[in-house]
CSV table of C-alpha atoms in Angstrom, one decimal:
chain,number,residue,atom,x,y,z
H,97,UNK,CA,-92.5,22.7,-13.0
H,98,UNK,CA,-95.3,24.4,-14.9
H,99,UNK,CA,-97.5,26.9,-12.9
H,100,UNK,CA,-101.0,25.7,-11.9
H,101,UNK,CA,-103.9,26.4,-14.3
H,102,UNK,CA,-105.4,29.8,-13.7
H,103,UNK,CA,-108.9,28.5,-13.4
H,104,UNK,CA,-110.6,28.1,-9.8
H,105,UNK,CA,-112.9,25.3,-9.9
H,106,UNK,CA,-114.8,24.7,-6.6
H,107,UNK,CA,-115.4,24.1,-2.8
H,108,UNK,CA,-114.4,24.1,1.2
H,109,UNK,CA,-114.1,24.6,4.9
H,110,UNK,CA,-112.6,26.4,8.1
H,111,UNK,CA,-108.9,25.8,9.1
H,112,UNK,CA,-108.4,26.0,12.8
H,113,UNK,CA,-104.7,27.1,12.5
H,114,UNK,CA,-105.7,29.6,10.0
H,115,UNK,CA,-108.1,31.2,12.4
H,116,UNK,CA,-105.5,31.2,15.1
H,117,UNK,CA,-103.0,32.7,12.6
H,118,UNK,CA,-105.5,35.7,12.2
H,119,UNK,CA,-104.7,36.6,15.9
H,120,UNK,CA,-108.4,36.2,16.9
H,121,UNK,CA,-109.0,35.4,20.7
H,122,UNK,CA,-110.5,32.3,21.5
H,123,UNK,CA,-109.9,28.7,20.5
H,124,UNK,CA,-112.0,27.2,17.9
H,125,UNK,CA,-113.0,23.7,18.1
H,126,UNK,CA,-113.8,21.6,15.0
H,127,UNK,CA,-117.6,22.1,15.7
H,128,UNK,CA,-117.0,25.9,15.3
H,129,UNK,CA,-117.6,26.5,19.1
H,130,UNK,CA,-115.4,28.5,21.3
H,131,UNK,CA,-114.3,27.6,24.7
H,132,UNK,CA,-116.1,29.9,27.1
H,133,UNK,CA,-113.1,30.8,29.1
H,134,UNK,CA,-111.4,32.4,26.1
H,135,UNK,CA,-114.2,34.1,24.5
H,136,UNK,CA,-113.9,37.9,24.3
H,137,UNK,CA,-116.8,40.1,25.3
H,138,UNK,CA,-119.0,40.3,22.1
H,139,UNK,CA,-121.9,42.6,22.2
H,140,UNK,CA,-122.9,45.5,24.5
H,141,UNK,CA,-126.5,46.3,24.5
H,142,UNK,CA,-128.0,49.0,22.2
H,143,UNK,CA,-128.5,51.5,25.0
H,144,UNK,CA,-129.2,54.8,23.0
H,145,UNK,CA,-130.1,53.5,19.6
H,146,UNK,CA,-133.5,52.2,18.5
H,147,UNK,CA,-133.7,48.4,17.7
H,148,UNK,CA,-133.0,48.0,13.9
H,149,UNK,CA,-136.0,46.6,12.0
H,150,UNK,CA,-134.3,43.7,10.1
H,151,UNK,CA,-133.4,40.3,11.0
H,152,UNK,CA,-132.3,37.6,8.7
H,153,UNK,CA,-132.9,33.9,7.8
H,154,UNK,CA,-130.3,32.0,6.0
H,155,UNK,CA,-129.3,28.6,4.5
H,156,UNK,CA,-126.5,27.1,2.4
H,157,UNK,CA,-126.4,24.2,0.1
H,158,UNK,CA,-123.4,22.6,-1.5
H,159,UNK,CA,-122.4,19.4,-3.6
H,160,UNK,CA,-119.1,18.3,-4.5
H,161,UNK,CA,-118.7,17.2,-8.3
H,162,UNK,CA,-117.9,13.8,-7.1
H,163,UNK,CA,-121.2,13.6,-5.3
H,164,UNK,CA,-123.9,11.8,-7.4
H,165,UNK,CA,-127.3,13.4,-7.6
H,166,UNK,CA,-129.5,12.6,-4.5
H,167,UNK,CA,-132.0,14.0,-2.2
H,168,UNK,CA,-130.4,16.7,-0.1
H,169,UNK,CA,-129.9,15.7,3.4
H,170,UNK,CA,-129.6,18.3,6.4
H,171,UNK,CA,-126.1,18.9,7.5
H,172,UNK,CA,-124.5,16.9,4.7
H,173,UNK,CA,-125.9,18.8,1.5
H,174,UNK,CA,-127.7,21.8,3.2
H,175,UNK,CA,-127.3,23.9,6.3
H,176,UNK,CA,-129.6,26.3,8.1
H,177,UNK,CA,-128.9,29.4,10.1
H,178,UNK,CA,-130.8,32.4,11.5
H,179,UNK,CA,-129.6,35.7,13.0
H,180,UNK,CA,-132.1,35.3,15.8
H,181,UNK,CA,-131.1,32.0,17.3
H,182,UNK,CA,-129.5,33.2,20.6
H,183,UNK,CA,-127.0,30.9,22.0
H,184,UNK,CA,-126.8,28.6,18.8
H,185,UNK,CA,-124.1,26.0,18.7
H,186,UNK,CA,-122.0,26.4,16.6
H,187,UNK,CA,-122.3,30.0,16.7
H,188,UNK,CA,-121.9,30.3,12.9
H,189,UNK,CA,-121.8,27.9,10.0
H,190,UNK,CA,-119.0,27.1,7.7
H,191,UNK,CA,-118.5,24.2,5.2
H,192,UNK,CA,-116.5,21.1,5.5
H,193,UNK,CA,-114.3,19.4,2.9
H,194,UNK,CA,-116.0,15.9,2.6
H,195,UNK,CA,-119.5,17.6,2.0
H,196,UNK,CA,-118.5,20.6,-0.3
H,197,UNK,CA,-115.3,19.8,-2.1
H,198,UNK,CA,-113.2,22.8,-3.0
H,199,UNK,CA,-116.0,25.4,-2.6
H,200,UNK,CA,-116.3,27.0,0.9
H,201,UNK,CA,-119.0,29.0,2.4
H,202,UNK,CA,-119.9,30.7,5.8
H,203,UNK,CA,-122.8,32.3,7.5
H,204,UNK,CA,-122.4,34.3,10.8
H,205,UNK,CA,-123.9,37.0,12.9
H,206,UNK,CA,-121.6,40.1,13.2
H,207,UNK,CA,-120.7,40.6,16.8
H,208,UNK,CA,-123.6,38.1,17.9
H,209,UNK,CA,-126.1,40.9,16.8
H,210,UNK,CA,-129.5,39.4,15.7
H,211,UNK,CA,-129.6,42.2,13.3
H,212,UNK,CA,-126.3,41.9,11.3
H,213,UNK,CA,-124.9,39.1,9.3
H,214,UNK,CA,-122.0,38.3,7.2
H,215,UNK,CA,-122.1,35.5,4.6
H,216,UNK,CA,-120.5,34.4,1.4
H,217,UNK,CA,-118.3,31.9,-0.3
H,218,UNK,CA,-114.8,31.1,-1.9
H,219,UNK,CA,-114.2,28.8,-4.9
H,220,UNK,CA,-110.9,27.0,-4.6
H,221,UNK,CA,-108.5,26.7,-7.5
H,222,UNK,CA,-108.5,23.1,-8.6
H,223,UNK,CA,-105.4,23.4,-10.7
H,224,UNK,CA,-103.2,23.4,-7.6
H,225,UNK,CA,-103.7,19.8,-7.4
H,226,UNK,CA,-101.1,19.4,-10.2
H,227,UNK,CA,-98.6,20.9,-7.6
H,228,UNK,CA,-99.5,18.6,-4.8
H,229,UNK,CA,-101.6,21.1,-3.1
H,230,UNK,CA,-105.2,20.6,-1.7
H,231,UNK,CA,-107.0,23.5,-3.2
H,232,UNK,CA,-109.7,23.4,-0.5
H,233,UNK,CA,-107.3,24.4,2.2
H,234,UNK,CA,-107.1,28.0,0.8
H,235,UNK,CA,-110.9,28.6,0.3
H,236,UNK,CA,-111.8,26.8,3.6
H,237,UNK,CA,-109.3,28.9,5.5
H,238,UNK,CA,-110.7,32.1,4.0
H,239,UNK,CA,-114.3,31.3,5.0
H,240,UNK,CA,-113.4,30.0,8.5
H,241,UNK,CA,-111.5,33.2,9.4
H,242,UNK,CA,-114.3,35.4,7.7
H,243,UNK,CA,-116.9,33.7,9.9
H,244,UNK,CA,-114.9,34.0,13.2
H,245,UNK,CA,-113.8,37.5,12.4
H,246,UNK,CA,-117.5,38.6,11.8
H,247,UNK,CA,-118.7,36.8,14.8
H,248,UNK,CA,-116.1,38.3,17.2
H,249,UNK,CA,-116.5,41.8,15.8
H,250,UNK,CA,-116.9,44.5,18.8
H,251,UNK,CA,-117.6,47.7,17.1
H,252,UNK,CA,-121.4,47.7,16.6
H,253,UNK,CA,-122.3,49.6,19.7
H,254,UNK,CA,-120.1,52.5,18.3
H,255,UNK,CA,-121.9,52.0,14.8
H,256,UNK,CA,-119.0,50.3,13.3
H,257,UNK,CA,-120.2,47.7,11.0
H,258,UNK,CA,-117.3,45.6,9.3
H,259,UNK,CA,-116.7,46.1,5.6
H,260,UNK,CA,-116.8,42.7,3.6
H,261,UNK,CA,-113.5,43.8,1.9
H,262,UNK,CA,-112.0,44.2,5.3
H,263,UNK,CA,-113.2,40.7,6.3
H,264,UNK,CA,-111.7,39.3,3.1
H,265,UNK,CA,-108.4,41.1,3.9
H,266,UNK,CA,-108.2,39.8,7.3
H,267,UNK,CA,-108.7,36.2,6.1
H,268,UNK,CA,-106.3,36.5,3.2
H,269,UNK,CA,-103.5,37.9,5.4
H,270,UNK,CA,-104.0,35.0,7.8
H,271,UNK,CA,-103.9,32.5,5.2
H,272,UNK,CA,-100.8,34.0,3.6
H,273,UNK,CA,-99.3,33.9,7.2
H,274,UNK,CA,-100.4,30.4,8.0
H,275,UNK,CA,-97.5,27.9,7.3
H,276,UNK,CA,-99.9,25.1,7.2
H,277,UNK,CA,-101.6,26.4,4.1
H,278,UNK,CA,-98.5,26.0,1.8
H,279,UNK,CA,-100.1,27.2,-1.5
H,280,UNK,CA,-103.4,27.7,-3.2
H,281,UNK,CA,-105.9,30.2,-4.5
H,282,UNK,CA,-109.7,31.0,-4.8
H,283,UNK,CA,-112.4,33.5,-5.8
H,284,UNK,CA,-114.5,35.1,-3.3
H,285,UNK,CA,-117.8,36.7,-2.8
H,286,UNK,CA,-119.4,37.9,0.5
H,287,UNK,CA,-121.6,40.5,1.9
H,288,UNK,CA,-122.5,42.2,5.2
H,289,UNK,CA,-126.3,43.0,6.0
H,290,UNK,CA,-127.0,45.4,8.8
H,291,UNK,CA,-130.2,45.9,10.8
H,292,UNK,CA,-131.6,48.7,8.5
H,293,UNK,CA,-131.4,46.6,5.3
H,294,UNK,CA,-128.3,47.9,4.0
H,295,UNK,CA,-126.2,45.4,2.1
H,296,UNK,CA,-122.5,45.8,1.1
H,297,UNK,CA,-120.9,43.2,-1.2
H,298,UNK,CA,-117.3,42.5,-2.1
H,299,UNK,CA,-116.8,40.3,-5.2
H,300,UNK,CA,-113.5,39.2,-6.6
H,301,UNK,CA,-113.6,36.7,-9.6
H,302,UNK,CA,-116.5,34.7,-11.1
H,303,UNK,CA,-118.4,33.6,-8.1
H,304,UNK,CA,-121.2,36.1,-7.5
H,305,UNK,CA,-124.5,37.3,-6.3
H,306,UNK,CA,-128.2,38.1,-7.1
H,307,UNK,CA,-130.7,40.0,-5.4
H,308,UNK,CA,-134.4,38.8,-6.0
H,309,UNK,CA,-137.7,40.3,-5.1
H,310,UNK,CA,-141.1,38.9,-6.1
H,311,UNK,CA,-140.8,38.0,-9.9
H,312,UNK,CA,-137.6,40.2,-10.5
H,313,UNK,CA,-133.9,40.1,-10.4
H,314,UNK,CA,-133.1,43.4,-9.0
H,315,UNK,CA,-129.3,43.2,-9.0
H,316,UNK,CA,-126.7,40.7,-9.9
H,317,UNK,CA,-122.8,40.7,-10.1
H,318,UNK,CA,-120.6,41.0,-13.1
H,319,UNK,CA,-117.5,38.5,-13.1
H,320,UNK,CA,-114.1,39.8,-12.9
H,321,UNK,CA,-112.0,38.1,-15.6
H,322,UNK,CA,-108.6,38.4,-17.3
H,323,UNK,CA,-109.8,36.4,-20.2
H,324,UNK,CA,-112.2,33.5,-20.9
H,325,UNK,CA,-112.3,31.2,-18.0
H,326,UNK,CA,-109.6,33.0,-16.2
H,327,UNK,CA,-111.2,34.9,-13.2
H,328,UNK,CA,-109.6,37.1,-10.8
H,329,UNK,CA,-108.3,35.1,-7.9
H,330,UNK,CA,-106.5,35.3,-4.6
H,331,UNK,CA,-103.5,33.2,-4.6
H,332,UNK,CA,-100.7,32.0,-2.3
H,333,UNK,CA,-97.4,31.3,-4.4
H,334,UNK,CA,-94.7,29.5,-2.7
H,335,UNK,CA,-91.2,31.1,-3.2
H,336,UNK,CA,-89.9,28.0,-5.0
H,337,UNK,CA,-92.6,28.4,-7.5
H,338,UNK,CA,-91.8,32.1,-8.3
H,339,UNK,CA,-88.2,31.2,-8.7
H,340,UNK,CA,-89.1,28.3,-11.3
H,341,UNK,CA,-91.3,30.8,-13.1
H,342,UNK,CA,-88.4,33.1,-13.2
H,343,UNK,CA,-85.8,30.6,-14.3
H,344,UNK,CA,-87.9,28.6,-16.7
H,345,UNK,CA,-90.1,31.5,-18.0
H,346,UNK,CA,-93.3,29.5,-17.4
H,347,UNK,CA,-96.5,31.6,-17.3
H,348,UNK,CA,-97.1,33.5,-14.0
H,349,UNK,CA,-100.0,32.6,-11.9
H,350,UNK,CA,-102.6,35.3,-11.5
H,351,UNK,CA,-102.6,36.6,-8.2
H,352,UNK,CA,-105.1,39.6,-7.1
H,353,UNK,CA,-105.6,41.0,-3.7
H,354,UNK,CA,-108.8,41.8,-1.7
H,355,UNK,CA,-108.2,45.5,-2.6
H,356,UNK,CA,-109.2,44.6,-6.2
H,357,UNK,CA,-112.7,43.2,-5.4
H,358,UNK,CA,-115.7,45.0,-6.8
H,359,UNK,CA,-117.8,46.7,-3.9
H,360,UNK,CA,-121.3,47.4,-4.4
H,361,UNK,CA,-124.1,48.7,-2.0
H,362,UNK,CA,-127.8,47.7,-2.1
H,363,UNK,CA,-130.9,48.6,-0.1
H,364,UNK,CA,-132.8,45.4,0.8
H,365,UNK,CA,-136.6,45.2,1.4
H,366,UNK,CA,-138.8,42.9,3.5
H,367,UNK,CA,-138.8,39.4,1.8
H,368,UNK,CA,-135.9,40.2,-0.7
H,369,UNK,CA,-133.7,37.1,-1.2
H,370,UNK,CA,-129.8,37.6,-1.4
H,371,UNK,CA,-128.1,34.7,-3.1
H,372,UNK,CA,-124.3,34.0,-3.3
H,373,UNK,CA,-123.1,31.3,-5.7
H,374,UNK,CA,-120.0,29.9,-7.0
H,375,UNK,CA,-119.3,29.2,-10.8
H,376,UNK,CA,-120.8,25.6,-10.3
H,377,UNK,CA,-124.0,27.4,-10.3
H,378,UNK,CA,-123.4,30.5,-12.4
H,379,UNK,CA,-121.9,28.5,-15.3
H,380,UNK,CA,-124.8,26.4,-15.5
H,381,UNK,CA,-127.8,28.6,-14.7
H,382,UNK,CA,-128.5,32.1,-16.0
H,383,UNK,CA,-130.1,34.8,-13.8
H,384,UNK,CA,-133.3,34.0,-15.4
H,385,UNK,CA,-132.9,30.1,-14.7
H,386,UNK,CA,-132.3,31.0,-11.0
H,387,UNK,CA,-135.2,33.4,-10.8
H,388,UNK,CA,-137.5,30.6,-12.4
H,389,UNK,CA,-136.2,28.1,-9.7
H,390,UNK,CA,-136.8,30.5,-6.8
H,391,UNK,CA,-140.2,31.5,-8.3
H,392,UNK,CA,-141.3,27.9,-8.2
H,393,UNK,CA,-140.4,27.5,-4.6
H,394,UNK,CA,-141.9,30.8,-3.3
H,395,UNK,CA,-145.2,30.2,-5.2
H,396,UNK,CA,-145.5,26.6,-4.1
H,397,UNK,CA,-145.0,27.6,-0.5
H,398,UNK,CA,-147.4,30.5,-0.7
H,399,UNK,CA,-144.8,33.3,-0.3
H,400,UNK,CA,-145.4,34.8,-3.7
H,401,UNK,CA,-148.6,34.8,-5.8
H,402,UNK,CA,-149.7,36.4,-9.0
H,403,UNK,CA,-152.3,39.3,-9.1
H,404,UNK,CA,-155.6,37.9,-10.4
H,405,UNK,CA,-156.2,40.2,-13.2
H,406,UNK,CA,-156.1,37.7,-16.0
H,407,UNK,CA,-153.1,39.1,-17.4
H,408,UNK,CA,-150.1,37.0,-18.3
H,409,UNK,CA,-147.8,39.8,-17.2
H,410,UNK,CA,-149.5,40.2,-13.9
H,411,UNK,CA,-147.5,41.6,-11.1
H,412,UNK,CA,-145.9,38.9,-8.4
H,413,UNK,CA,-147.2,39.8,-5.0
H,414,UNK,CA,-145.3,39.0,-1.6
H,415,UNK,CA,-147.1,37.6,1.3
H,416,UNK,CA,-145.5,39.9,3.7
H,417,UNK,CA,-147.2,38.3,6.8
H,418,UNK,CA,-146.0,34.8,5.8
H,419,UNK,CA,-142.5,35.9,5.5
H,420,UNK,CA,-142.6,37.3,9.1
H,421,UNK,CA,-143.6,33.8,10.2
H,422,UNK,CA,-140.4,32.1,8.9
H,423,UNK,CA,-139.0,30.5,12.1
H,424,UNK,CA,-136.5,32.5,14.2
H,425,UNK,CA,-135.1,29.3,15.5
H,426,UNK,CA,-134.7,26.1,13.0
H,427,UNK,CA,-135.5,23.0,14.8
H,428,UNK,CA,-135.1,19.4,13.7
H,429,UNK,CA,-138.9,19.3,13.0
H,430,UNK,CA,-138.9,22.6,11.0
H,431,UNK,CA,-135.7,22.5,8.9
H,432,UNK,CA,-137.0,20.6,6.0
H,433,UNK,CA,-139.7,23.2,5.3
H,434,UNK,CA,-137.5,26.3,6.4
H,435,UNK,CA,-137.7,28.7,3.4
H,436,UNK,CA,-134.1,29.7,2.9
H,437,UNK,CA,-133.0,26.0,3.0
H,438,UNK,CA,-135.8,25.2,0.3
H,439,UNK,CA,-134.5,28.0,-2.0
H,440,UNK,CA,-130.9,27.0,-1.4
H,441,UNK,CA,-131.6,23.3,-2.1
H,442,UNK,CA,-133.6,23.9,-5.1
H,443,UNK,CA,-130.8,26.1,-6.7
H,444,UNK,CA,-128.1,23.6,-5.9
H,445,UNK,CA,-130.1,20.7,-7.3
H,446,UNK,CA,-131.0,22.6,-10.5
H,447,UNK,CA,-127.5,23.5,-11.1
H,448,UNK,CA,-126.3,19.8,-10.4
H,449,UNK,CA,-128.8,18.7,-12.9
H,450,UNK,CA,-127.8,21.4,-15.5
H,451,UNK,CA,-124.2,20.5,-15.1
H,452,UNK,CA,-124.6,17.0,-15.8
H,453,UNK,CA,-127.0,17.5,-18.8
H,454,UNK,CA,-125.2,17.0,-21.9
H,455,UNK,CA,-127.9,18.7,-24.1
H,456,UNK,CA,-128.7,21.7,-22.0
H,457,UNK,CA,-126.3,24.7,-22.9
H,458,UNK,CA,-126.0,27.1,-20.1
H,459,UNK,CA,-123.9,30.3,-19.6
H,460,UNK,CA,-120.6,28.5,-19.8
H,461,UNK,CA,-121.4,26.7,-23.1
H,462,UNK,CA,-122.5,30.0,-24.7
H,463,UNK,CA,-119.2,31.6,-23.6
H,464,UNK,CA,-117.3,28.8,-25.1
H,465,UNK,CA,-119.1,29.4,-28.4
H,466,UNK,CA,-118.3,33.0,-28.4
H,467,UNK,CA,-114.6,32.5,-27.4
H,468,UNK,CA,-114.0,29.4,-29.5
H,469,UNK,CA,-116.5,29.4,-32.2
H,470,UNK,CA,-115.2,26.0,-33.7
H,471,UNK,CA,-115.1,24.2,-30.3
H,472,UNK,CA,-117.8,21.7,-30.2
H,473,UNK,CA,-118.7,22.2,-26.6
H,474,UNK,CA,-122.2,20.8,-25.8
H,475,UNK,CA,-124.1,20.7,-22.4
H,476,UNK,CA,-123.3,21.7,-18.9
H,477,UNK,CA,-120.2,22.0,-16.9
H,478,UNK,CA,-119.7,19.6,-14.2
H,479,UNK,CA,-118.2,21.4,-11.0
H,480,UNK,CA,-118.4,21.7,-7.3
H,481,UNK,CA,-121.5,23.8,-6.2
H,482,UNK,CA,-122.0,26.1,-3.3
H,483,UNK,CA,-124.9,28.5,-2.8
H,484,UNK,CA,-125.9,30.7,0.2
H,485,UNK,CA,-129.2,32.3,0.6
H,486,UNK,CA,-130.4,35.1,3.0
H,487,UNK,CA,-133.9,36.4,3.3
H,488,UNK,CA,-134.7,39.7,4.9
H,489,UNK,CA,-137.3,39.9,7.6
H,490,UNK,CA,-138.7,43.3,8.7
H,491,UNK,CA,-140.4,43.9,12.0
H,492,UNK,CA,-142.8,46.7,12.6
H,493,UNK,CA,-144.8,48.7,10.2
H,494,UNK,CA,-143.8,47.8,6.5
H,495,UNK,CA,-145.1,51.0,4.9
H,496,UNK,CA,-144.3,51.3,1.2
H,497,UNK,CA,-141.3,49.1,0.3
H,498,UNK,CA,-139.3,50.4,-2.4
H,499,UNK,CA,-139.7,49.2,-5.9
H,500,UNK,CA,-136.8,47.0,-7.0
H,501,UNK,CA,-136.0,47.4,-10.8
H,502,UNK,CA,-135.4,44.1,-12.7
H,503,UNK,CA,-132.1,43.8,-14.8
H,504,UNK,CA,-133.4,41.1,-16.9
């Protein structure tokens, strides 16, 4: 039996058994809540340390490649979250299979702190379907466990902020140990933001991230690949498949570990936008395309504006006061205008449109031309899509925000 293709394709959700396999205290319900009588102590108050200045507003949007283009609907196509919503139910957000296909995502506070968040995504390997394996189980399991592990983290009072690579390792170990997840694989990209605006990212494969400030892309990830369309990926390979590969000499399935993820560090300023996206976005939209999409949302909503000096290259300004007014709790009435949700939906919708456009050559089409000059590939690449957005909000005096150097 041939090994599955090495290309991860898309989207996913949490697995209850996978979370239990991680050895976490507490029983997770399908809604993501915890039974109160099993919940371990979460956060002791900051007694000797000043209150960190940053909190975060987040949202995610996703679309299965089988989902037709449509106006995004709350809790079906997009989800909102804030680090400042005390007692939210569920306490964190993670994707579900029917809505996000083989791509998975999560958003969670760290140790229930309003000033620390973990968020990211995983892109399931669609080729496992040829082996009778549901590709979404692996990616969903990873994101569910990372969300739970971050939320239950207890080290913040001692200054111990979890590392994204450690969250990924915990989730990977649990998925490997979980007998209900028989096989599968995914890429992964996630970050942890602390209360001082320090961001650490772990990225494995060709999902990735961008950091955007007014009018600029300050940082964006480089994909990890073995070859064209063959990214690094975490894998769970059954013993029978390893035996078959050995006997019949079939090509081995790539199988990286979390230790091989690229780790980067960034300083985030008030109003900066951190975006994680699967290749359903990044294969169809360049960094410039994503910046243009975000710029339209930010300018239309009044959060960004051009300096009125009559120059075409005028600097884009941030409305710092308006950013501070982004709701600390998202209600049914405010969710449609909630800024992170607007940004996530706009990126998802634009990527969906580009993937279905037979005449619009995005990054994937250009890579095909470079790798296979005689291949007549035209247009976008239809795929599952997931995007997670976080916006930093700083309390207290803003002072001189550090400049962010564009990479475009």
